[in-house]
Coordinates of C-alpha atoms and ligand atoms in Angstrom, one line a residue:
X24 CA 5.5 -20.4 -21.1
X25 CA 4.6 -20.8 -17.7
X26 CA 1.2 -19.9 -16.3
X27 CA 0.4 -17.7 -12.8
X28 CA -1.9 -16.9 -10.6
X29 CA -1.6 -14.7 -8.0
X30 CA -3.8 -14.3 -4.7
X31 CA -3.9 -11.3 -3.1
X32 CA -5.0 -10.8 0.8
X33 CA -5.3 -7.6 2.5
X34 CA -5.3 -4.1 0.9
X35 CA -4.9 -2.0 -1.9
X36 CA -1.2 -1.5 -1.7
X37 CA -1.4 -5.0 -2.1
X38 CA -3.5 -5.0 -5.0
X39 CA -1.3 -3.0 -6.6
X40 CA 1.7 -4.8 -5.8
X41 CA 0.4 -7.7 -7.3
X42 CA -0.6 -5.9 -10.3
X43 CA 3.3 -5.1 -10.7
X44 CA 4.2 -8.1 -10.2
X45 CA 1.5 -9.9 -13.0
X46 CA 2.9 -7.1 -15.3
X47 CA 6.4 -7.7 -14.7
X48 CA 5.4 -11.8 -15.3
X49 CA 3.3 -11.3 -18.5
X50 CA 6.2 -8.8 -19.7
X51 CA 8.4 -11.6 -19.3
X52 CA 6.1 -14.1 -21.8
X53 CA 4.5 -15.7 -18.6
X54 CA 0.6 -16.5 -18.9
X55 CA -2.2 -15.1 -16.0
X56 CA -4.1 -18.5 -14.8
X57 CA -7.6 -17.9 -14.8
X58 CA -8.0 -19.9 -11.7
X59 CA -5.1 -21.9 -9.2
X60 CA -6.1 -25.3 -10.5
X61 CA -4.9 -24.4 -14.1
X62 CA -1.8 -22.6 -12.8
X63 CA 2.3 -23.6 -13.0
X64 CA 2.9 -21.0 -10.5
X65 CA 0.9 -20.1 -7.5
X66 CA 1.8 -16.8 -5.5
X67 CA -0.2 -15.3 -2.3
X68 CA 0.2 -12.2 -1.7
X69 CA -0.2 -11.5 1.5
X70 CA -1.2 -9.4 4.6
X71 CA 0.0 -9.2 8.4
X72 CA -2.2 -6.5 9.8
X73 CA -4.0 -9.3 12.0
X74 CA -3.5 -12.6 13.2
X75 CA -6.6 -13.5 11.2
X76 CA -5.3 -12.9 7.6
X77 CA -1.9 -14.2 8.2
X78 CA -3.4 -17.8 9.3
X79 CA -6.0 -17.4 6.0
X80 CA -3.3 -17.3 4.1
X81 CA -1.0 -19.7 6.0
X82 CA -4.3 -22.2 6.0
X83 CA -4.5 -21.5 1.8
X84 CA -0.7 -22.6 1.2
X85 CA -1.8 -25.7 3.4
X86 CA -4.3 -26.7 0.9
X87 CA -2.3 -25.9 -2.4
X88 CA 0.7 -27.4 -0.6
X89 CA -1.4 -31.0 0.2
X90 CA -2.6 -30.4 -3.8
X91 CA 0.5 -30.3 -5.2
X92 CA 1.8 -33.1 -3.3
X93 CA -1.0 -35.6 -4.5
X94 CA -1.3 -34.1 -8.3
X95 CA 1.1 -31.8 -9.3
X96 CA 4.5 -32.2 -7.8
X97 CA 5.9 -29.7 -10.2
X98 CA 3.1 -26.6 -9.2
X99 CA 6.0 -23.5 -8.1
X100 CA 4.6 -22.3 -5.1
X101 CA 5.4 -18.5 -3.4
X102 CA 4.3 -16.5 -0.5
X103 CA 5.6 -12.5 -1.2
X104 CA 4.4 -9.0 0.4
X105 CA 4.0 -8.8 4.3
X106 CA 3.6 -11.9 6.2
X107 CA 6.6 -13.2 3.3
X108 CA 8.8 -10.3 4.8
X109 CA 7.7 -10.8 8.9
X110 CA 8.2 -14.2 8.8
X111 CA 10.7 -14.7 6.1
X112 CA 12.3 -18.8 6.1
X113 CA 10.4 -19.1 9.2
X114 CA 7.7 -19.8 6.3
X115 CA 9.6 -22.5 4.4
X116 CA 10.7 -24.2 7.6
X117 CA 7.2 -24.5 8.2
X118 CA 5.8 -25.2 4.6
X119 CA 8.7 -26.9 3.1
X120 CA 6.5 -27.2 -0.3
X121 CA 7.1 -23.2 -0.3
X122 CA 10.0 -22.5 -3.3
X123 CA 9.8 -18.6 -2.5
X124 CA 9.6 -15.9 -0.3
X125 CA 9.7 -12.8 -1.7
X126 CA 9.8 -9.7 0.2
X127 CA 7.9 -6.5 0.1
X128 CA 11.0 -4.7 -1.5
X129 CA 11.3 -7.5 -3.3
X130 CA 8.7 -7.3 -6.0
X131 CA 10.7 -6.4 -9.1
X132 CA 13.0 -9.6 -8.7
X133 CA 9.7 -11.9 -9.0
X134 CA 9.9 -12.8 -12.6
X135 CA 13.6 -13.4 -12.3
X136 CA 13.3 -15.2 -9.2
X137 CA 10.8 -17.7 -10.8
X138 CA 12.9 -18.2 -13.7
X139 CA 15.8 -19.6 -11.5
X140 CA 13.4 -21.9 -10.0
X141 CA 11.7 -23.3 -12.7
X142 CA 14.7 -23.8 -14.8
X143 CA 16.0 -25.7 -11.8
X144 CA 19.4 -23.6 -11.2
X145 CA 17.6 -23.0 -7.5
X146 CA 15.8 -25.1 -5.3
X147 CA 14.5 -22.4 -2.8
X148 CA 14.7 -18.5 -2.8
X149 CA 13.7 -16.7 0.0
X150 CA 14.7 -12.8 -0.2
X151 CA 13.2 -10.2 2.3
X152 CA 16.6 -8.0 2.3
X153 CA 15.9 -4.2 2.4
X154 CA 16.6 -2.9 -1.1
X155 CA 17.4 1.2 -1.7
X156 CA 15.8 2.6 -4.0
X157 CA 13.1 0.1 -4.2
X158 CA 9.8 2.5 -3.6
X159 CA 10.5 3.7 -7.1
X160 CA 11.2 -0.2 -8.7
X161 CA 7.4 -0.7 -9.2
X162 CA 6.2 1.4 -12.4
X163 CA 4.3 -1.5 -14.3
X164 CA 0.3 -1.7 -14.2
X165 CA -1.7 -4.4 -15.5
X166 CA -5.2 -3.0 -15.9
X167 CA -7.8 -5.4 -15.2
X168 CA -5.6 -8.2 -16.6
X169 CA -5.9 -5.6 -19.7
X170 CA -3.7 -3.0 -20.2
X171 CA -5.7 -0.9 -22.2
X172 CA -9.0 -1.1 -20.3
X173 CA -9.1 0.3 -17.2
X174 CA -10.7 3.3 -15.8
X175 CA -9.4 3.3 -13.1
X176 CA -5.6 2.5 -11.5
X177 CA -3.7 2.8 -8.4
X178 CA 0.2 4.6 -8.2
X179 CA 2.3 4.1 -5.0
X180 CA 3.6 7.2 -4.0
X181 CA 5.6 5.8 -0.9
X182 CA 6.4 3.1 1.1
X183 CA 6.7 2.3 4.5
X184 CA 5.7 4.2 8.0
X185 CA 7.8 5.8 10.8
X186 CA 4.8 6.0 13.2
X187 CA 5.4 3.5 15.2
X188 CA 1.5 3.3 16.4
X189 CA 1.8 0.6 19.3
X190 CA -0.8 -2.2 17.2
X191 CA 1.2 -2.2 14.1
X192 CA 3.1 -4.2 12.4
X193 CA 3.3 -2.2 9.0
X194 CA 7.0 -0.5 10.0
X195 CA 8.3 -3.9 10.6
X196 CA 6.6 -5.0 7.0
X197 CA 7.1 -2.2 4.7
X198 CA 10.1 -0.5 6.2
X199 CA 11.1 3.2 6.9
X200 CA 9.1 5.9 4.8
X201 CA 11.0 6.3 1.5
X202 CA 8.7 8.6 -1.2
X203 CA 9.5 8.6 -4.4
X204 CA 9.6 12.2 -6.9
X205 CA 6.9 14.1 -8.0
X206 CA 8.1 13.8 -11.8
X207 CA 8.4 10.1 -11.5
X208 CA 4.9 9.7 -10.0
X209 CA 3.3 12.2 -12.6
X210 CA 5.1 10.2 -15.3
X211 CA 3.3 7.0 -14.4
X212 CA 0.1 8.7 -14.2
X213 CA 0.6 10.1 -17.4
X214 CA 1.1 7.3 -19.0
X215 CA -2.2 5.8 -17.5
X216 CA -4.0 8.1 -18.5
X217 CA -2.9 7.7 -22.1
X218 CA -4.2 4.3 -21.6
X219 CA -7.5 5.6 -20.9
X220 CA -7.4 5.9 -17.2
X221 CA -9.6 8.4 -15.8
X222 CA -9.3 8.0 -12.1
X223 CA -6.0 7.5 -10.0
X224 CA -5.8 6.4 -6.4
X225 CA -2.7 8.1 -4.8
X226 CA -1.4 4.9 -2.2
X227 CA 0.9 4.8 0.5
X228 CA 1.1 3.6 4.3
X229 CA 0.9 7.0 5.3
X230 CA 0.5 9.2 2.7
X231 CA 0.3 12.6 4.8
X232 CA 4.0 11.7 5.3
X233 CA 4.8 11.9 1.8
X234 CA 8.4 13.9 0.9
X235 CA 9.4 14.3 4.3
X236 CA 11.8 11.5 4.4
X237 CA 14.6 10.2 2.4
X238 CA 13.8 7.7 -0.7
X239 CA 14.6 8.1 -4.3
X240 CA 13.4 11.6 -4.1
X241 CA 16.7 12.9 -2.8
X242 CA 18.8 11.6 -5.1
X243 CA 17.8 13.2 -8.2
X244 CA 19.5 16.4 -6.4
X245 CA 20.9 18.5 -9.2
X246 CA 24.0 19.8 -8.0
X247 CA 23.9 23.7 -6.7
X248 CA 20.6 24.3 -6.5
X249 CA 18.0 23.6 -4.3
X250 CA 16.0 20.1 -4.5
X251 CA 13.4 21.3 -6.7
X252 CA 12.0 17.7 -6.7
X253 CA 9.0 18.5 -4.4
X254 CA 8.6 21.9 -6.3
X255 CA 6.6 22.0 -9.8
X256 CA 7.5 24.8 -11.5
X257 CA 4.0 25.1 -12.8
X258 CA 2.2 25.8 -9.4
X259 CA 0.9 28.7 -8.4
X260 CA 2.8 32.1 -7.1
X261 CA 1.9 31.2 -3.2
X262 CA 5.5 30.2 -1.6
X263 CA 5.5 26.7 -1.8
X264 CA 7.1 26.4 1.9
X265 CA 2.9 26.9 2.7
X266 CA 2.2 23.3 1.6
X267 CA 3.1 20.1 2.1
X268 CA 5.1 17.4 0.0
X269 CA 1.6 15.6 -0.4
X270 CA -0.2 18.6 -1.5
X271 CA 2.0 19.8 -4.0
X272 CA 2.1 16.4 -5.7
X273 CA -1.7 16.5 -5.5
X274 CA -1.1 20.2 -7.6
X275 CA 1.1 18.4 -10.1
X276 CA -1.2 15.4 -10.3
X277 CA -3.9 17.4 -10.9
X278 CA -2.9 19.2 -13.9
X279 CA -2.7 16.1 -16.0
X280 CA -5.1 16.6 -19.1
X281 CA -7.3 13.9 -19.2
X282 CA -7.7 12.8 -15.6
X283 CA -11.2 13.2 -14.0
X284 CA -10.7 12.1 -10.8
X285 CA -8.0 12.2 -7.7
X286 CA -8.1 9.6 -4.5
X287 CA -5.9 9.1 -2.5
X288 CA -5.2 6.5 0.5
X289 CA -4.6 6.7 3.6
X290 CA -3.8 9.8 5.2
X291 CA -2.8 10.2 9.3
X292 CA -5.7 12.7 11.1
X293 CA -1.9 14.0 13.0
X294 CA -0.6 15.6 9.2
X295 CA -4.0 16.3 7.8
X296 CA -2.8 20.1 7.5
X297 CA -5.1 22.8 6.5
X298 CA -3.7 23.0 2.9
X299 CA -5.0 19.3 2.2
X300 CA -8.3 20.5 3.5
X301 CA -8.3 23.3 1.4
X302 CA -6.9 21.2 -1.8
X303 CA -10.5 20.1 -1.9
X304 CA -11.8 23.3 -2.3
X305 CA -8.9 24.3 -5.1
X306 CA -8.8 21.5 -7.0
X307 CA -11.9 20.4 -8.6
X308 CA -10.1 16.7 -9.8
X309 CA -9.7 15.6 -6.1
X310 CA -12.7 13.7 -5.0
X311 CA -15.1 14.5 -1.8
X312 CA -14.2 11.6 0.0
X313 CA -11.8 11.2 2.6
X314 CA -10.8 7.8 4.6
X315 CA -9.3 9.1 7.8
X316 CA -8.8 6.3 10.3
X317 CA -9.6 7.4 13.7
X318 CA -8.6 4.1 15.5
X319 CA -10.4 5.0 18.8
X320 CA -12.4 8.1 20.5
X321 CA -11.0 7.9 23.9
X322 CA -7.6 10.1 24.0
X323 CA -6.3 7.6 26.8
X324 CA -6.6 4.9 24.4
X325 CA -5.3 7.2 21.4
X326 CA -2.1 8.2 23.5
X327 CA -1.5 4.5 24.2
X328 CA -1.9 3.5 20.7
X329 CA 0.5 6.6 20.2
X330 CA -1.9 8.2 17.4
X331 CA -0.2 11.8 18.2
X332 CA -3.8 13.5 18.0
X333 CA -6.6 14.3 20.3
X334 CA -10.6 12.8 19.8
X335 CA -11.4 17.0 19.5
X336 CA -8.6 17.6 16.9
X337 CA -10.0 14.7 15.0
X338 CA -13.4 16.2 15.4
X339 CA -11.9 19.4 14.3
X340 CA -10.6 18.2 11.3
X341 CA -14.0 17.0 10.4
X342 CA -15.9 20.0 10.7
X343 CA -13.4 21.5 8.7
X344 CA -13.8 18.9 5.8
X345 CA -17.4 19.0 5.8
X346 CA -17.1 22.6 6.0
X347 CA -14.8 22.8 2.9
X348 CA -17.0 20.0 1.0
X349 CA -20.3 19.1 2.7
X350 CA -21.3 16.3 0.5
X351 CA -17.6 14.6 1.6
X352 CA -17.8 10.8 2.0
X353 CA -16.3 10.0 5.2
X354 CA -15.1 6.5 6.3
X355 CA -12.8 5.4 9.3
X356 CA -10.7 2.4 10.6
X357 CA -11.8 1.7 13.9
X358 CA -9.7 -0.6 16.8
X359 CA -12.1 -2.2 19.2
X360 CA -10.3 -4.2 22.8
X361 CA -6.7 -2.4 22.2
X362 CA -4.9 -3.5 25.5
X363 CA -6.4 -1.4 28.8
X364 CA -9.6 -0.3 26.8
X365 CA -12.2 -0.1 29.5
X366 CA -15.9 0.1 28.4
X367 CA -15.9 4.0 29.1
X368 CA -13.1 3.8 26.6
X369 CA -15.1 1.8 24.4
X370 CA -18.4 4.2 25.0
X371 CA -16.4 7.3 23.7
X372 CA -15.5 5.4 20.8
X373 CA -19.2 4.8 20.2
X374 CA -20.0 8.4 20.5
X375 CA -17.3 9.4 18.3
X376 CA -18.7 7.1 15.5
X377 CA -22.6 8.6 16.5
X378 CA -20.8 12.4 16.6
X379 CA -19.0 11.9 13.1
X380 CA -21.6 9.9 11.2
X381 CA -19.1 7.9 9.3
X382 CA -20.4 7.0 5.8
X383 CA -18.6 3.5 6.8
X384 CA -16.2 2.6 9.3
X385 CA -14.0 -0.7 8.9
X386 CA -13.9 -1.9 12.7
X387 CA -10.7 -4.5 13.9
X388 CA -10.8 -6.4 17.0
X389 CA -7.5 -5.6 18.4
X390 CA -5.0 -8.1 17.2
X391 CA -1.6 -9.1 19.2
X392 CA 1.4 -8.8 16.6
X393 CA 4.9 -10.0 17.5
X394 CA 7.5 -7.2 18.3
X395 CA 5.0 -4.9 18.5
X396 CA 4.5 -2.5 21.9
X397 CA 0.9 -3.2 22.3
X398 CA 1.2 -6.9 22.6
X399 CA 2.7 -6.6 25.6
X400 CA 0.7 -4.1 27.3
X401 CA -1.1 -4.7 30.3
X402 CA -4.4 -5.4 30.7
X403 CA -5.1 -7.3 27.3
X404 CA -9.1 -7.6 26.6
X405 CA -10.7 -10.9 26.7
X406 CA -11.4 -12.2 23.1
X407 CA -15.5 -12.5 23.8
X408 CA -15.4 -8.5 24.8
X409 CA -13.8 -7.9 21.7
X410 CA -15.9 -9.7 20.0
X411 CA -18.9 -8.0 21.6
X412 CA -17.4 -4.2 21.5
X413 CA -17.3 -5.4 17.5
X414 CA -20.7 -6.5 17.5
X415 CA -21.9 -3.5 19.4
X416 CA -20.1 -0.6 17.3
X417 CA -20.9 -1.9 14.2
X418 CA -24.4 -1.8 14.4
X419 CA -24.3 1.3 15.6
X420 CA -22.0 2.3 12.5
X421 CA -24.2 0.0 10.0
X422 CA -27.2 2.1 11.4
X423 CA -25.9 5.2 10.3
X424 CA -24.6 4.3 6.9
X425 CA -27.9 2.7 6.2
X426 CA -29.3 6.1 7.1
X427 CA -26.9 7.8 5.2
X428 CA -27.4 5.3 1.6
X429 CA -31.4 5.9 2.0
X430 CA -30.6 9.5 2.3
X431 CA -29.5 9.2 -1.5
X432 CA -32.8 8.3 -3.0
X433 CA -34.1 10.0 -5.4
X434 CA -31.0 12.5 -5.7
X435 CA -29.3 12.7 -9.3
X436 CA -25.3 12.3 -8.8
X437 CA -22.3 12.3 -11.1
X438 CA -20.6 8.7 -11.2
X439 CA -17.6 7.6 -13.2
X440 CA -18.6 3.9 -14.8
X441 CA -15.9 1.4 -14.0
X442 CA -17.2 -1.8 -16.1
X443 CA -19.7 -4.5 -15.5
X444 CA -20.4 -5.0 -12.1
X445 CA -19.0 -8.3 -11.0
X446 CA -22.5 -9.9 -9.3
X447 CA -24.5 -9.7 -12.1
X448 CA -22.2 -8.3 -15.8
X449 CA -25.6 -7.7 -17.4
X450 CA -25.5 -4.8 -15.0
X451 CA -22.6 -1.9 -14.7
X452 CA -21.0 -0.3 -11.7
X453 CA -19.8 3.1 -11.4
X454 CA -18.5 5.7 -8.1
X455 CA -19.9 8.7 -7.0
X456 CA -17.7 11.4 -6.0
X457 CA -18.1 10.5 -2.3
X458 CA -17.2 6.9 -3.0
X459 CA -20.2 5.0 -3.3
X460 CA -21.0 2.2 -6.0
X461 CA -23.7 2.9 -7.7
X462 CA -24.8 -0.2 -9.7
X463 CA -27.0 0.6 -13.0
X464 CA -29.0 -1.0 -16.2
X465 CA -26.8 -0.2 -19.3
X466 CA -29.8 -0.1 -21.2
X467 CA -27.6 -1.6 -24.1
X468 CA -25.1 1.4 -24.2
X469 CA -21.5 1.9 -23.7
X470 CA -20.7 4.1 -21.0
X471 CA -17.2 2.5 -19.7
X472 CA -15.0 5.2 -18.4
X473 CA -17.7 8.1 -19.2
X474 CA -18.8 10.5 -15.9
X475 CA -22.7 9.9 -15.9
X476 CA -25.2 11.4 -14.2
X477 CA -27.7 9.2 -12.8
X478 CA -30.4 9.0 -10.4
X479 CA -30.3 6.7 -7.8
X480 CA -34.1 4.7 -7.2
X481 CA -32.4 2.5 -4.4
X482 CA -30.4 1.9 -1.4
X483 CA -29.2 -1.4 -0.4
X484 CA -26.3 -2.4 1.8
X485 CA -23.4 0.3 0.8
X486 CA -24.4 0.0 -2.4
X487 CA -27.3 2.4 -4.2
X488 CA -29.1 1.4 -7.1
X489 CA -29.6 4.0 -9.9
X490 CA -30.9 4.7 -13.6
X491 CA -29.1 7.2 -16.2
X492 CA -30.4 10.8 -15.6
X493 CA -31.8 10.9 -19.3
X494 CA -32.0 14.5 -19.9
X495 CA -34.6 16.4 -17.6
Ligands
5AD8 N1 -5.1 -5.3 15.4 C1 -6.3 -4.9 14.8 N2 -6.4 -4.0 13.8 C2 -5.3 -3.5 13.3 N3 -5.0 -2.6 12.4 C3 -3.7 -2.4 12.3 N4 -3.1 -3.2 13.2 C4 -4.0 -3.8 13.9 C5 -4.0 -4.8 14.9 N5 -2.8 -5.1 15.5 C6 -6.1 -2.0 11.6 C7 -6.1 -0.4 11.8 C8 -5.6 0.0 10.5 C9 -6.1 -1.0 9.6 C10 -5.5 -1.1 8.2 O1 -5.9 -2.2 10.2 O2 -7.4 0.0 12.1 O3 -6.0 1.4 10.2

């Protein structure tokens, strides 16, 4: 059979989706490629969040394109996920060495789509239709190229975003928000953690969203009585109209025998409600750490990114999550140079990031996408200020996290191990609560999926160093 190898850009939803989709391949008697060179297929999975990762990924396909020319004419080559479904034939008319496009609704049809094409009954596919139902098509994991070793795993929840924020072209990529059930998303984890997965990271666009729009979740209706979908009968007496969609799949998530740990990515700081801060005080399983993206700290920039939230109500929601969990890992997305940011803008977005004390923030330079609001603002920032607003804020945010690693020395903390840490496999990595990686000395013994307590002996750069805690 065939061999593949996939390339993935961009983030974890994509991960995942291209974990489906190696499933869905090796499922279908198809081999993983442990590099391109050695591969019949070759699929990028890609990203359209900035210019920069579409033209990586554009500038890869070159490469494999010119390879396949000169070596191997008959190398199948595919772009699928976001820049696949923004750009669509537009990417074969370009790359006419590109057999397949393949949609982010599209996933499912990957193994069938390459079939056609390698037994020659197509010459091109490209397919970036919308699909119903498809937010509940991807139920396959492949586990570290290893279905039974994982500790850890990721389970969509949703897709797409109605938020329209004026930089983004995720609603154009990913579609309207469709969420799929609460027993269909407990099901998967269930069987996960059958397979010895300890950890599960809840994913979606915007995950705060979840349930309150159409998808798959609708439909399984039973007929007189009230959608009970969102609803486990198992939680507790409080009236369930008190919490959110979200929170109640965190309750049902939660009570999954077996599971240690709860993440979830990313929430919006505008539905961050009260019951998801107090889910980390209820539910010991969910994780203190919280990536919130923040995007700016000046509320003329916010309102013209239409965030739907104030700097002080993100603030607020802050103090209430350190209040709730002090020992919370908190990390951000930050936008420096959006259109009409002026450098007092660009000052309360450094004083936000000084105010907060982010654990890490992940800082953009603003990025014009097609069809998008903001790329046709006024008052667009010249490239060399965003480049030095970038400069400037993240030393200012490196600053602070180093502060905040050092600050670990010498404490004892709980980790879950993952595996070998992938610099150096003599050595094993593991995550805090908070989401830090702590790498370790196995010292010759398994700990693979165990919780561990160890104490950490050094900091480096978001990483800490640490021994096992052998008994006091
Ligand atoms: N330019 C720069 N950064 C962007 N992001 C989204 N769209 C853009 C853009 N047009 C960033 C946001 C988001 C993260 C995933 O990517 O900070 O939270």
């Amino acid at each position: 059979m065939p061999s593949v190898f996939i390339k993935t850009y961009g983030c974890q939803m994509n991960e995942r989706d291209s974990e489906a989709v190696a499933a869905q391949l090796v499922a279908k008697g198809y081999t993983l490629a442990p590099s391109e060179a050695a591969a019949d297929v070759i699929l990028l999975n890609t990203c359209s969040v900035r210019d920069f990762a579409e033209k990586k990924a554009i500038g890869k396909m070159q490469n494999l394109a010119a390879d396949a020319r000169k070596n191997r004419p008959d190398v199948v080559l595919g772009f699928m996920g976001c820049m696949a479904q923004s750009r669509g034939q537009e990417l074969i008319d370009r790359l006419p060495d590109v057999d397949l496009v393949l949609g982010t609704q599209k996933f499912h049809h990957a193994a069938d789509y390459l079939d056609e094409i390698l037994a020659g009954h197509r010459d091109k596919i490209v397919d970036v239709a919308v699909e119903q139902g498809s937010e509940a098509t991807i139920r396959e994991h492949l586990l570290n190229g290893n279905a039974q070793k994982s500790v850890t795993a990721y389970v969509s929840i949703m897709q797409g975003c109605n938020q329209r924020c004026t930089f983004c072209i995720v609603p154009d990529t990913r579609g309207e928000e469709r969420s799929r059930g609460i027993p269909d998303i407990v099901a998967e984890c269930r069987q996960l953690v059958s397979q010895g997965v300890k950890e599960i990271t809840l994913l979606g666009q915007i995950v705060t969203s979840y349930g309150k729009r159409g998808g798959s979740s609708r439909e399984t209706k039973v007929e007189g009585r009230e959608p009970e979908i969102f609803l486990p009968s198992t939680l507790d007496a409080r009236p369930s109209t008190t919490k959110t969609p979200f929170v109640q799949l965190l309750d049902a998530v939660h009570e999954i025998e077996g599971l240690e740990r709860i993440r979830f990515a990313a929430p919006h700081p505008k539905g961050y409600g009260d019951d998801l801060i107090e889910a980390y005080t209820r539910l010991p399983k969910l994780v203190e750490s919280a990536h919130l993206p923040v995007q700016s700290g000046s509320d003329r920039v916010l309102k013209l990114m239409h965030r739907g939230y104030t700097r002080e109500r993100f603030l607020g929601l802050i103090k209430k999550l350190r209040r709730a969990k002090p020992d919370i890992g908190i990390t951000t997305d930050i936008i420096v140079g959006f259109p009409g940011e002026t450098e007092d803008d660009f000052e309360q977005t450094l004083s936000l990031a000084r105010e907060v004390e982010f654990d890490n923030a992940y800082i953009f330079k603003y990025s014009q996408r097609r069809d998008t609001p903001a790329a046709d603002m006024p008052g667009q920032v010249p490239q060399k200020i965003r480049e030095q607003r970038n400069h400037r804020l993240l030393e200012t945010v490196n600053g602070i996290g180093r502060r905040k690693y050092d600050a670990f020395v010498g404490r004892r903390t709980q980790i879950l191990v993952e595996g070998p840490s992938r610099k150096n496999p003599a050595r094993m990595t593991g995550r805090t609560r908070c989401n830090k990686i702590v790498v370790f000395d196995p010292a010759g013994r398994e700990h693979r999926g165990q919780l561990l307590d160890v104490k950490i002996t050094r900091a480096g750069s978001f990483t800490l160093y640490g021994d096992p805690a052998i008994l006091e």
